[in-house]
GROMACS .gro file of C-alpha atoms in nm:
model
  482
    1MET     CA    1   1.158   0.564  -2.936
    2ALA     CA    2   1.472   0.384  -3.044
    3THR     CA    3   1.724   0.301  -2.777
    4SER     CA    4   2.091   0.213  -2.792
    5THR     CA    5   2.356   0.094  -2.549
    6ASP     CA    6   2.549   0.407  -2.645
    7ASP     CA    7   2.291   0.610  -2.455
    8ILE     CA    8   2.358   0.445  -2.121
    9ASP     CA    9   2.455   0.687  -1.848
   10MET     CA   10   2.635   0.535  -1.548
   11ALA     CA   11   2.521   0.808  -1.309
   12ALA     CA   12   2.158   0.747  -1.402
   13THR     CA   13   2.218   0.372  -1.368
   14VAL     CA   14   2.363   0.404  -1.020
   15TRP     CA   15   2.077   0.630  -0.914
   16MET     CA   16   1.816   0.379  -1.033
   17ILE     CA   17   1.992   0.096  -0.856
   18ALA     CA   18   1.995   0.301  -0.536
   19SER     CA   19   1.630   0.389  -0.588
   20THR     CA   20   1.549   0.020  -0.625
   21ALA     CA   21   1.699  -0.040  -0.281
   22LEU     CA   22   1.498   0.252  -0.142
   23VAL     CA   23   1.172   0.112  -0.279
   24PHE     CA   24   1.261  -0.229  -0.136
   25LEU     CA   25   1.266  -0.071   0.212
   26MET     CA   26   0.904   0.030   0.161
   27VAL     CA   27   0.797  -0.338   0.168
   28PRO     CA   28   0.895  -0.410   0.534
   29GLY     CA   29   0.804  -0.048   0.608
   30LEU     CA   30   0.452  -0.116   0.484
   31GLY     CA   31   0.439  -0.429   0.697
   32TYR     CA   32   0.540  -0.242   1.012
   33PHE     CA   33   0.304   0.043   0.936
   34TYR     CA   34   0.018  -0.205   0.900
   35SER     CA   35   0.122  -0.417   1.199
   36GLY     CA   36   0.109  -0.121   1.437
   37MET     CA   37  -0.247  -0.036   1.324
   38VAL     CA   38  -0.399  -0.379   1.401
   39ARG     CA   39  -0.434  -0.578   1.720
   40SER     CA   40  -0.122  -0.744   1.855
   41LYS     CA   41  -0.245  -1.097   1.775
   42ASN     CA   42  -0.235  -1.017   1.401
   43ALA     CA   43   0.075  -0.795   1.385
   44LEU     CA   44   0.334  -1.050   1.271
   45SER     CA   45   0.121  -1.188   0.988
   46LEU     CA   46   0.100  -0.849   0.813
   47VAL     CA   47   0.478  -0.803   0.808
   48PHE     CA   48   0.512  -1.162   0.688
   49LEU     CA   49   0.253  -1.122   0.409
   50CYS     CA   50   0.422  -0.806   0.280
   51MET     CA   51   0.756  -0.989   0.259
   52MET     CA   52   0.590  -1.290   0.100
   53ALA     CA   53   0.434  -1.059  -0.161
   54LEU     CA   54   0.786  -0.944  -0.249
   55ALA     CA   55   0.901  -1.306  -0.301
   56VAL     CA   56   0.591  -1.413  -0.499
   57VAL     CA   57   0.587  -1.109  -0.725
   58THR     CA   58   0.959  -1.138  -0.794
   59LEU     CA   59   0.894  -1.487  -0.934
   60GLN     CA   60   0.589  -1.373  -1.125
   61TRP     CA   61   0.778  -1.071  -1.263
   62VAL     CA   62   1.057  -1.291  -1.402
   63VAL     CA   63   0.822  -1.555  -1.544
   64TRP     CA   64   0.596  -1.316  -1.734
   65GLY     CA   65   0.495  -1.011  -1.533
   66TYR     CA   66   0.757  -0.774  -1.670
   67SER     CA   67   0.687  -0.880  -2.024
   68LEU     CA   68   0.310  -0.840  -1.983
   69ALA     CA   69   0.348  -0.495  -1.828
   70PHE     CA   70   0.634  -0.341  -2.029
   71SER     CA   71   0.676  -0.529  -2.353
   72GLU     CA   72   0.780  -0.270  -2.612
   73THR     CA   73   0.708  -0.502  -2.906
   74SER     CA   74   0.345  -0.574  -2.827
   75THR     CA   75   0.098  -0.406  -3.064
   76SER     CA   76  -0.199  -0.467  -2.832
   77PRO     CA   77  -0.335  -0.154  -2.653
   78PHE     CA   78  -0.436  -0.365  -2.354
   79ILE     CA   79  -0.163  -0.613  -2.259
   80GLY     CA   80   0.197  -0.697  -2.342
   81ASN     CA   81   0.325  -1.011  -2.512
   82LEU     CA   82   0.565  -1.279  -2.380
   83ALA     CA   83   0.869  -1.158  -2.567
   84HIS     CA   84   1.057  -1.111  -2.236
   85TRP     CA   85   0.920  -1.411  -2.043
   86LEU     CA   86   1.184  -1.556  -1.809
   87PHE     CA   87   1.362  -1.224  -1.866
   88LEU     CA   88   1.465  -1.313  -2.219
   89ASP     CA   89   1.655  -1.025  -2.380
   90VAL     CA   90   1.626  -0.819  -2.062
   91GLU     CA   91   1.993  -0.739  -2.026
   92TYR     CA   92   2.189  -0.438  -2.135
   93THR     CA   93   1.975  -0.285  -2.412
   94PRO     CA   94   1.770   0.000  -2.256
   95HIS     CA   95   1.389   0.006  -2.244
   96PRO     CA   96   1.222   0.302  -2.420
   97ASN     CA   97   1.084   0.414  -2.083
   98ALA     CA   98   1.437   0.444  -1.944
   99PRO     CA   99   1.676   0.499  -2.235
  100THR     CA  100   1.976   0.587  -2.022
  101VAL     CA  101   1.997   0.274  -1.802
  102PRO     CA  102   2.044  -0.098  -1.884
  103GLY     CA  103   1.719  -0.284  -1.940
  104ILE     CA  104   1.782  -0.523  -1.650
  105VAL     CA  105   1.816  -0.229  -1.406
  106PHE     CA  106   1.485  -0.081  -1.519
  107ALA     CA  107   1.317  -0.422  -1.495
  108VAL     CA  108   1.434  -0.480  -1.136
  109TYR     CA  109   1.336  -0.125  -1.037
  110GLN     CA  110   0.984  -0.183  -1.170
  111CYS     CA  111   0.971  -0.518  -0.989
  112MET     CA  112   0.977  -0.335  -0.656
  113PHE     CA  113   0.669  -0.133  -0.760
  114ALA     CA  114   0.490  -0.452  -0.862
  115ALA     CA  115   0.579  -0.621  -0.530
  116LEU     CA  116   0.463  -0.333  -0.315
  117THR     CA  117   0.120  -0.302  -0.477
  118PRO     CA  118  -0.050  -0.631  -0.370
  119GLY     CA  119   0.090  -0.575  -0.022
  120LEU     CA  120  -0.110  -0.253  -0.013
  121ALA     CA  121  -0.422  -0.429  -0.139
  122ILE     CA  122  -0.428  -0.713   0.114
  123GLY     CA  123  -0.414  -0.460   0.397
  124GLY     CA  124  -0.785  -0.405   0.345
  125ALA     CA  125  -0.847  -0.765   0.454
  126ALA     CA  126  -0.618  -0.753   0.755
  127GLU     CA  127  -0.698  -0.967   1.062
  128ARG     CA  128  -0.926  -1.208   0.877
  129ILE     CA  129  -0.739  -1.376   0.588
  130ARG     CA  130  -0.557  -1.706   0.556
  131VAL     CA  131  -0.199  -1.718   0.436
  132LEU     CA  132  -0.206  -1.980   0.157
  133PRO     CA  133  -0.494  -1.824  -0.042
  134THR     CA  134  -0.332  -1.484  -0.005
  135ILE     CA  135  -0.003  -1.607  -0.156
  136VAL     CA  136  -0.191  -1.753  -0.454
  137PHE     CA  137  -0.400  -1.435  -0.483
  138VAL     CA  138  -0.089  -1.220  -0.504
  139PHE     CA  139   0.040  -1.413  -0.806
  140VAL     CA  140  -0.298  -1.412  -0.985
  141TRP     CA  141  -0.380  -1.052  -0.900
  142SER     CA  142  -0.044  -0.923  -1.020
  143THR     CA  143  -0.103  -1.099  -1.353
  144LEU     CA  144  -0.463  -0.996  -1.408
  145VAL     CA  145  -0.480  -0.654  -1.245
  146TYR     CA  146  -0.145  -0.488  -1.192
  147ASP     CA  147   0.024  -0.591  -1.515
  148PRO     CA  148  -0.260  -0.478  -1.746
  149ILE     CA  149  -0.301  -0.138  -1.578
  150ALA     CA  150   0.075  -0.082  -1.577
  151TYR     CA  151   0.080  -0.163  -1.949
  152TRP     CA  152  -0.210   0.077  -2.024
  153VAL     CA  153  -0.039   0.367  -1.849
  154TRP     CA  154   0.334   0.314  -1.909
  155ALA     CA  155   0.401   0.080  -2.200
  156PRO     CA  156   0.473   0.250  -2.535
  157ASN     CA  157   0.160   0.104  -2.698
  158GLY     CA  158  -0.071   0.108  -2.391
  159TRP     CA  159  -0.402   0.272  -2.470
  160LEU     CA  160  -0.383   0.528  -2.182
  161PHE     CA  161  -0.021   0.611  -2.268
  162ARG     CA  162  -0.116   0.674  -2.629
  163LEU     CA  163  -0.419   0.876  -2.515
  164GLY     CA  164  -0.183   1.105  -2.331
  165ALA     CA  165  -0.256   1.010  -1.968
  166LEU     CA  166   0.000   1.152  -1.720
  167ASP     CA  167   0.101   0.921  -1.437
  168PHE     CA  168   0.462   0.956  -1.338
  169ALA     CA  169   0.505   0.695  -1.068
  170GLY     CA  170   0.194   0.487  -0.999
  171GLY     CA  171  -0.126   0.681  -0.931
  172CYS     CA  172  -0.320   0.434  -1.144
  173ALA     CA  173  -0.139   0.098  -1.131
  174VAL     CA  174  -0.022   0.122  -0.768
  175GLU     CA  175  -0.243   0.351  -0.563
  176THR     CA  176  -0.587   0.342  -0.730
  177ALA     CA  177  -0.562  -0.028  -0.813
  178SER     CA  178  -0.462  -0.130  -0.458
  179GLY     CA  179  -0.731   0.089  -0.297
  180PHE     CA  180  -1.014  -0.054  -0.499
  181ALA     CA  181  -0.884  -0.407  -0.463
  182ALA     CA  182  -0.916  -0.350  -0.086
  183LEU     CA  183  -1.278  -0.245  -0.138
  184ALA     CA  184  -1.341  -0.568  -0.324
  185PHE     CA  185  -1.194  -0.762  -0.030
  186TYR     CA  186  -1.450  -0.598   0.196
  187PHE     CA  187  -1.746  -0.693  -0.024
  188VAL     CA  188  -1.628  -1.054  -0.051
  189LEU     CA  189  -1.499  -1.119   0.303
  190GLY     CA  190  -1.723  -0.891   0.501
  191LYS     CA  191  -1.643  -0.723   0.827
  192ARG     CA  192  -1.418  -0.840   1.108
  193LYS     CA  193  -1.588  -1.015   1.394
  194GLY     CA  194  -1.701  -0.752   1.645
  195PHE     CA  195  -1.668  -0.458   1.400
  196GLY     CA  196  -1.905  -0.184   1.503
  197GLU     CA  197  -1.968  -0.353   1.842
  198GLU     CA  198  -1.621  -0.334   1.993
  199LYS     CA  199  -1.372  -0.050   1.975
  200TRP     CA  200  -1.014  -0.130   1.883
  201GLU     CA  201  -0.716   0.097   1.872
  202PRO     CA  202  -0.375   0.053   1.704
  203HIS     CA  203  -0.174  -0.167   1.930
  204ASN     CA  204   0.172  -0.019   1.866
  205TYR     CA  205   0.222   0.343   1.772
  206LEU     CA  206   0.598   0.296   1.754
  207ASN     CA  207   0.551   0.042   1.477
  208ILE     CA  208   0.330   0.289   1.292
  209ILE     CA  209   0.596   0.562   1.316
  210LEU     CA  210   0.874   0.321   1.221
  211GLY     CA  211   0.679   0.192   0.923
  212ALA     CA  212   0.584   0.542   0.812
  213ALA     CA  213   0.948   0.651   0.837
  214PHE     CA  214   1.055   0.365   0.613
  215LEU     CA  215   0.776   0.449   0.368
  216TYR     CA  216   0.874   0.818   0.372
  217PHE     CA  217   1.240   0.733   0.310
  218GLY     CA  218   1.164   0.477   0.039
  219TRP     CA  219   0.921   0.704  -0.134
  220PHE     CA  220   1.210   0.930  -0.248
  221GLY     CA  221   1.330   0.638  -0.457
  222PHE     CA  222   0.976   0.552  -0.556
  223ASN     CA  223   0.909   0.899  -0.705
  224ALA     CA  224   1.252   1.031  -0.790
  225GLY     CA  225   1.409   0.709  -0.909
  226ALA     CA  226   1.276   0.719  -1.266
  227ALA     CA  227   1.339   1.092  -1.325
  228SER     CA  228   1.620   1.214  -1.544
  229LEU     CA  229   1.927   1.313  -1.341
  230SER     CA  230   2.063   1.541  -1.608
  231SER     CA  231   1.746   1.755  -1.634
  232GLY     CA  232   1.691   1.812  -1.262
  233ARG     CA  233   1.353   1.638  -1.265
  234ALA     CA  234   1.477   1.390  -1.004
  235GLY     CA  235   1.533   1.682  -0.769
  236ILE     CA  236   1.180   1.814  -0.838
  237ALA     CA  237   1.031   1.471  -0.766
  238PHE     CA  238   1.232   1.449  -0.443
  239MET     CA  239   1.108   1.787  -0.316
  240THR     CA  240   0.748   1.746  -0.426
  241THR     CA  241   0.735   1.418  -0.236
  242ASN     CA  242   0.870   1.580   0.077
  243LEU     CA  243   0.649   1.889   0.053
  244ALA     CA  244   0.326   1.698  -0.013
  245ALA     CA  245   0.394   1.466   0.287
  246ALA     CA  246   0.463   1.759   0.515
  247ALA     CA  247   0.158   1.954   0.408
  248ALA     CA  248  -0.078   1.659   0.431
  249GLY     CA  249   0.062   1.541   0.763
  250LEU     CA  250   0.020   1.883   0.925
  251THR     CA  251  -0.327   1.926   0.776
  252TRP     CA  252  -0.437   1.587   0.907
  253VAL     CA  253  -0.303   1.662   1.258
  254ALA     CA  254  -0.483   1.998   1.261
  255LEU     CA  255  -0.814   1.838   1.159
  256ALA     CA  256  -0.780   1.572   1.428
  257PHE     CA  257  -0.678   1.828   1.693
  258ARG     CA  258  -1.014   2.002   1.652
  259ILE     CA  259  -1.181   1.683   1.773
  260GLU     CA  260  -0.933   1.529   2.017
  261HIS     CA  261  -0.753   1.838   2.147
  262LYS     CA  262  -0.436   1.630   2.142
  263PHE     CA  263  -0.155   1.589   1.893
  264SER     CA  264  -0.143   1.239   1.748
  265SER     CA  265   0.152   1.058   1.594
  266PHE     CA  266  -0.091   0.823   1.420
  267HIS     CA  267  -0.272   1.108   1.250
  268PHE     CA  268   0.053   1.263   1.129
  269CYS     CA  269   0.171   0.935   0.980
  270SER     CA  270  -0.161   0.877   0.805
  271GLY     CA  271  -0.157   1.227   0.662
  272ALA     CA  272   0.202   1.208   0.543
  273VAL     CA  273   0.129   0.882   0.359
  274ALA     CA  274  -0.185   1.034   0.201
  275GLY     CA  275   0.018   1.330   0.078
  276MET     CA  276   0.282   1.108  -0.082
  277VAL     CA  277   0.011   0.892  -0.241
  278CYS     CA  278  -0.149   1.200  -0.395
  279VAL     CA  279   0.170   1.349  -0.536
  280THR     CA  280   0.300   1.019  -0.675
  281PRO     CA  281   0.144   1.052  -1.024
  282ALA     CA  282   0.254   1.418  -1.043
  283ALA     CA  283   0.597   1.401  -0.875
  284SER     CA  284   0.813   1.507  -1.168
  285LEU     CA  285   0.542   1.662  -1.384
  286VAL     CA  286   0.442   1.964  -1.177
  287PRO     CA  287   0.627   2.271  -1.043
  288THR     CA  288   0.746   2.223  -0.686
  289TRP     CA  289   0.491   2.465  -0.535
  290ALA     CA  290   0.203   2.250  -0.666
  291ALA     CA  291   0.283   1.982  -0.405
  292PHE     CA  292   0.174   2.220  -0.133
  293PRO     CA  293  -0.197   2.248  -0.238
  294MET     CA  294  -0.194   1.883  -0.341
  295GLY     CA  295  -0.081   1.786   0.011
  296ILE     CA  296  -0.346   2.003   0.179
  297VAL     CA  297  -0.629   1.876  -0.041
  298SER     CA  298  -0.528   1.513   0.005
  299GLY     CA  299  -0.506   1.557   0.379
  300VAL     CA  300  -0.856   1.694   0.398
  301VAL     CA  301  -1.021   1.459   0.149
  302CYS     CA  302  -0.862   1.137   0.280
  303TYR     CA  303  -0.930   1.230   0.644
  304TYR     CA  304  -1.299   1.278   0.579
  305MET     CA  305  -1.313   0.972   0.354
  306ILE     CA  306  -1.213   0.761   0.651
  307LYS     CA  307  -1.499   0.907   0.850
  308ALA     CA  308  -1.735   0.840   0.559
  309ASN     CA  309  -1.620   0.478   0.547
  310LEU     CA  310  -1.708   0.436   0.917
  311ARG     CA  311  -2.051   0.588   0.867
  312LEU     CA  312  -2.108   0.354   0.575
  313GLY     CA  313  -1.994   0.057   0.782
  314ILE     CA  314  -1.701  -0.031   0.552
  315ASP     CA  315  -1.444  -0.232   0.749
  316ASP     CA  316  -1.112  -0.113   0.602
  317CYS     CA  317  -0.899  -0.130   0.917
  318ILE     CA  318  -0.581  -0.012   0.736
  319ASP     CA  319  -0.762   0.268   0.549
  320VAL     CA  320  -0.637   0.140   0.212
  321LEU     CA  321  -0.939   0.261   0.017
  322ALA     CA  322  -0.950   0.605   0.180
  323VAL     CA  323  -0.576   0.678   0.166
  324HIS     CA  324  -0.452   0.489  -0.138
  325GLY     CA  325  -0.762   0.443  -0.351
  326ILE     CA  326  -0.914   0.788  -0.309
  327GLY     CA  327  -0.575   0.956  -0.259
  328GLY     CA  328  -0.446   0.797  -0.581
  329MET     CA  329  -0.751   0.904  -0.778
  330LEU     CA  330  -0.724   1.254  -0.642
  331GLY     CA  331  -0.356   1.265  -0.740
  332VAL     CA  332  -0.424   1.148  -1.092
  333PHE     CA  333  -0.690   1.415  -1.137
  334LEU     CA  334  -0.479   1.693  -0.981
  335THR     CA  335  -0.191   1.598  -1.211
  336GLY     CA  336  -0.419   1.708  -1.493
  337VAL     CA  337  -0.457   2.041  -1.315
  338PHE     CA  338  -0.095   2.117  -1.221
  339ALA     CA  339   0.109   1.940  -1.490
  340ASP     CA  340   0.343   2.197  -1.642
  341LYS     CA  341   0.486   2.164  -1.992
  342GLY     CA  342   0.794   2.352  -1.885
  343VAL     CA  343   0.881   2.103  -1.612
  344ILE     CA  344   0.795   1.804  -1.829
  345GLY     CA  345   1.009   1.945  -2.107
  346LEU     CA  346   1.322   1.970  -1.896
  347ASP     CA  347   1.441   1.635  -2.035
  348GLY     CA  348   1.319   1.701  -2.384
  349THR     CA  349   0.971   1.543  -2.349
  350LYS     CA  350   0.704   1.730  -2.538
  351SER     CA  351   0.376   1.791  -2.361
  352SER     CA  352   0.087   2.038  -2.359
  353GLY     CA  353   0.078   2.031  -1.980
  354GLY     CA  354  -0.240   2.051  -1.779
  355LEU     CA  355  -0.503   2.303  -1.681
  356ILE     CA  356  -0.246   2.561  -1.562
  357ASN     CA  357  -0.115   2.566  -1.918
  358GLY     CA  358  -0.467   2.609  -2.057
  359ASN     CA  359  -0.500   2.244  -2.157
  360ALA     CA  360  -0.841   2.152  -2.010
  361ARG     CA  361  -0.857   1.838  -2.225
  362GLN     CA  362  -0.596   1.680  -2.000
  363LEU     CA  363  -0.852   1.664  -1.717
  364TYR     CA  364  -1.081   1.441  -1.926
  365ILE     CA  365  -0.791   1.215  -2.010
  366GLN     CA  366  -0.698   1.188  -1.643
  367LEU     CA  367  -1.057   1.109  -1.549
  368ALA     CA  368  -1.059   0.828  -1.805
  369ALA     CA  369  -0.735   0.687  -1.660
  370LEU     CA  370  -0.852   0.690  -1.298
  371ALA     CA  371  -1.198   0.552  -1.381
  372ALA     CA  372  -1.059   0.267  -1.594
  373SER     CA  373  -0.801   0.174  -1.330
  374ALA     CA  374  -1.051   0.177  -1.041
  375ALA     CA  375  -1.315  -0.017  -1.232
  376TRP     CA  376  -1.077  -0.282  -1.363
  377SER     CA  377  -0.915  -0.337  -1.027
  378PHE     CA  378  -1.244  -0.365  -0.834
  379VAL     CA  379  -1.427  -0.590  -1.083
  380VAL     CA  380  -1.136  -0.827  -1.157
  381THR     CA  381  -1.036  -0.849  -0.789
  382PHE     CA  382  -1.395  -0.929  -0.698
  383ILE     CA  383  -1.409  -1.205  -0.956
  384ILE     CA  384  -1.073  -1.349  -0.843
  385LEU     CA  385  -1.180  -1.360  -0.483
  386LYS     CA  386  -1.521  -1.511  -0.556
  387ALA     CA  387  -1.365  -1.778  -0.778
  388MET     CA  388  -1.101  -1.872  -0.522
  389ASN     CA  389  -1.359  -1.897  -0.244
  390TYR     CA  390  -1.536  -2.174  -0.433
  391ILE     CA  391  -1.226  -2.389  -0.380
  392PRO     CA  392  -1.209  -2.504  -0.011
  393LEU     CA  393  -0.832  -2.504  -0.009
  394PHE     CA  394  -0.826  -2.140  -0.121
  395ARG     CA  395  -1.106  -2.012   0.099
  396PHE     CA  396  -0.987  -1.675   0.219
  397ARG     CA  397  -1.147  -1.600   0.550
  398ILE     CA  398  -1.033  -1.768   0.870
  399ASP     CA  399  -1.309  -1.916   1.086
  400ALA     CA  400  -1.452  -1.741   1.392
  401ASP     CA  401  -1.243  -1.935   1.644
  402ALA     CA  402  -0.925  -1.857   1.449
  403GLU     CA  403  -1.019  -1.494   1.430
  404ASP     CA  404  -1.054  -1.486   1.806
  405HIS     CA  405  -0.702  -1.627   1.849
  406GLY     CA  406  -0.547  -1.413   1.578
  407VAL     CA  407  -0.386  -1.488   1.245
  408ASP     CA  408  -0.036  -1.504   1.395
  409PHE     CA  409  -0.114  -1.805   1.614
  410THR     CA  410  -0.361  -1.989   1.390
  411GLU     CA  411  -0.185  -1.943   1.055
  412LEU     CA  412   0.181  -1.903   1.144
  413GLY     CA  413   0.212  -2.076   1.480
  414GLU     CA  414   0.417  -1.778   1.588
  415ALA     CA  415   0.359  -1.450   1.769
  416GLY     CA  416   0.498  -1.103   1.722
  417TYR     CA  417   0.500  -1.070   2.097
  418SER     CA  418   0.559  -1.406   2.262
  419PHE     CA  419   0.487  -1.277   2.611
  420ALA     CA  420   0.147  -1.155   2.489
  421HIS     CA  421   0.071  -1.493   2.339
  422HIS     CA  422   0.171  -1.682   2.654
  423ALA     CA  423  -0.027  -1.458   2.885
  424LEU     CA  424  -0.328  -1.380   2.670
  425GLY     CA  425  -0.347  -1.580   2.344
  426GLY     CA  426  -0.302  -1.943   2.429
  427ALA     CA  427  -0.381  -1.968   2.797
  428ALA     CA  428  -0.670  -1.718   2.796
  429ALA     CA  429  -0.856  -1.904   2.527
  430GLY     CA  430  -0.786  -2.248   2.669
  431LYS     CA  431  -0.545  -2.336   2.387
  432GLU     CA  432  -0.209  -2.507   2.417
  433SER     CA  433   0.066  -2.260   2.342
  434PRO     CA  434   0.313  -2.357   2.067
  435PHE     CA  435   0.593  -2.206   2.272
  436ALA     CA  436   0.796  -2.403   2.522
  437THR     CA  437   0.788  -2.160   2.815
  438PRO     CA  438   0.497  -2.231   3.055
  439THR     CA  439   0.292  -1.930   3.157
  440PRO     CA  440   0.021  -1.861   3.415
  441SER     CA  441  -0.346  -1.840   3.320
  442PHE     CA  442  -0.508  -1.504   3.270
  443ARG     CA  443  -0.871  -1.428   3.222
  444ASN     CA  444  -1.010  -1.328   2.890
  445THR     CA  445  -1.076  -0.970   2.999
  446VAL     CA  446  -0.706  -0.885   2.999
  447SER     CA  447  -0.618  -0.725   2.661
  448ILE     CA  448  -0.270  -0.642   2.550
  449ASP     CA  449  -0.429  -0.406   2.299
  450ALA     CA  450  -0.575  -0.180   2.569
  451PRO     CA  451  -0.341   0.078   2.732
  452ARG     CA  452  -0.328   0.069   3.112
  453GLU     CA  453  -0.318   0.347   3.367
  454LYS     CA  454  -0.028   0.184   3.550
  455ASP     CA  455   0.328   0.214   3.437
  456GLY     CA  456   0.499  -0.094   3.294
  457ALA     CA  457   0.681  -0.207   3.612
  458GLU     CA  458   0.375  -0.167   3.835
  459ALA     CA  459   0.151  -0.339   3.586
  460ALA     CA  460   0.388  -0.634   3.549
  461GLN     CA  461   0.419  -0.666   3.931
  462SER     CA  462   0.042  -0.662   3.984
  463LEU     CA  463  -0.014  -0.922   3.714
  464ALA     CA  464   0.262  -1.144   3.855
  465LEU     CA  465   0.112  -1.126   4.205
  466ALA     CA  466  -0.245  -1.179   4.094
  467PRO     CA  467  -0.246  -1.379   3.771
  468ASP     CA  468  -0.616  -1.471   3.806
  469THR     CA  469  -0.737  -1.121   3.863
  470ALA     CA  470  -0.931  -0.971   3.574
  471VAL     CA  471  -0.799  -0.639   3.454
  472GLU     CA  472  -1.022  -0.412   3.242
  473GLN     CA  473  -0.903  -0.077   3.116
  474PRO     CA  474  -1.060   0.172   2.877
  475ALA     CA  475  -0.888   0.216   2.543
  476ARG     CA  476  -0.823   0.550   2.377
  477VAL     CA  477  -0.964   0.514   2.030
  478HIS     CA  478  -0.906   0.749   1.737
  479PRO     CA  479  -1.245   0.863   1.605
  480HIS     CA  480  -1.169   0.728   1.259
  481HIS     CA  481  -1.023   0.392   1.363
  482ILE     CA  482  -1.261   0.127   1.491
   0.00000   0.00000   0.00000
């Protein structure tokens, strides 16, 4: 489709810039969401790695990532050319995918998607990966996995785009790709030390809620940012995102209540994220009501997928495969069910819709898209990880002693909670603390990750009076989180 600077709409441009800022907030939001779900000794590293992914991918995107993923002049059905390397000719002329905004605005908006995706993937290897190899991995993975899949689905000459695959905002390149990359991490790195023998719970539920709130907020820009303002499709994407999150969150809470007989903030946040993942490829392609069944189905399927992972012994402590991988695949398939040609045609786009319009063929196309994305991501990620592990400098997994101390201390020399490191990390393990403030010695049985019966003041007083007294407390563990 030909584009011209005469088509640029300032309202659409401002909305996409605002949406770019919203998606940016999802990066630290993802970090906080992850950090709350792991043990305190690894919390800081996850926030740090998410922000590092943003920096690394921004460089990669400018060097060649954007050109490989969105080059409109490439005739290859599989990958773009280097016509826009170093952002050459990415200025005011619009891209065919966003004909009403300057090309540079569209490129920066898509950069946020590209930066968020490897952050999702590395969550599957949380608590056991080194920082340097992860930084290198993000650059390589973005080039060999994210960029090709994004080109297939969104670029004008991508083979899935030309086949007619429907993926509005990232069901294939973002969600499915990150989920199956996390599965590859598990097969290469193995389980965390003590997995299946010890029970761990999320160490900070407030971080989980804070991170989920940032993700929820940013997802409005993620899904509604690319929709046409003039047609009303942005409003549809906004509402379907909200409705799917609400339906999935409530469904997940109800399922968990049957087991625990308590309402859980963690379960609601997990469900809400699963709902938004599922509706992402359909956000502005389906009627608003379709987000309701999509949210319910994603809540049920992802909830039980987590339980299946535990039974299979898959150590995915952030549930990336279950929520993003399976949730993304489910969303791509259900897009083929609920896609409506009337909604899609609001901005003049011609489509036969999905199954609700009698177009059963769309389901086969969607299956091809999700299968290709999952397979490419898993296989290529597995090869990248195996190849990097042959190089000692880029060996991914931290050693057993470092895993005991936590990634924060051993890789960053910092702690998300300095009082916890003083009391439990350095002194308890017989290690010299990197912090200046001296602290008393505590026995190894004290765990900041386990909730205590005493209130904060009483607990602090008892520990201060008896620093050498071992304190053991049972932890409340969600059935699906070990």
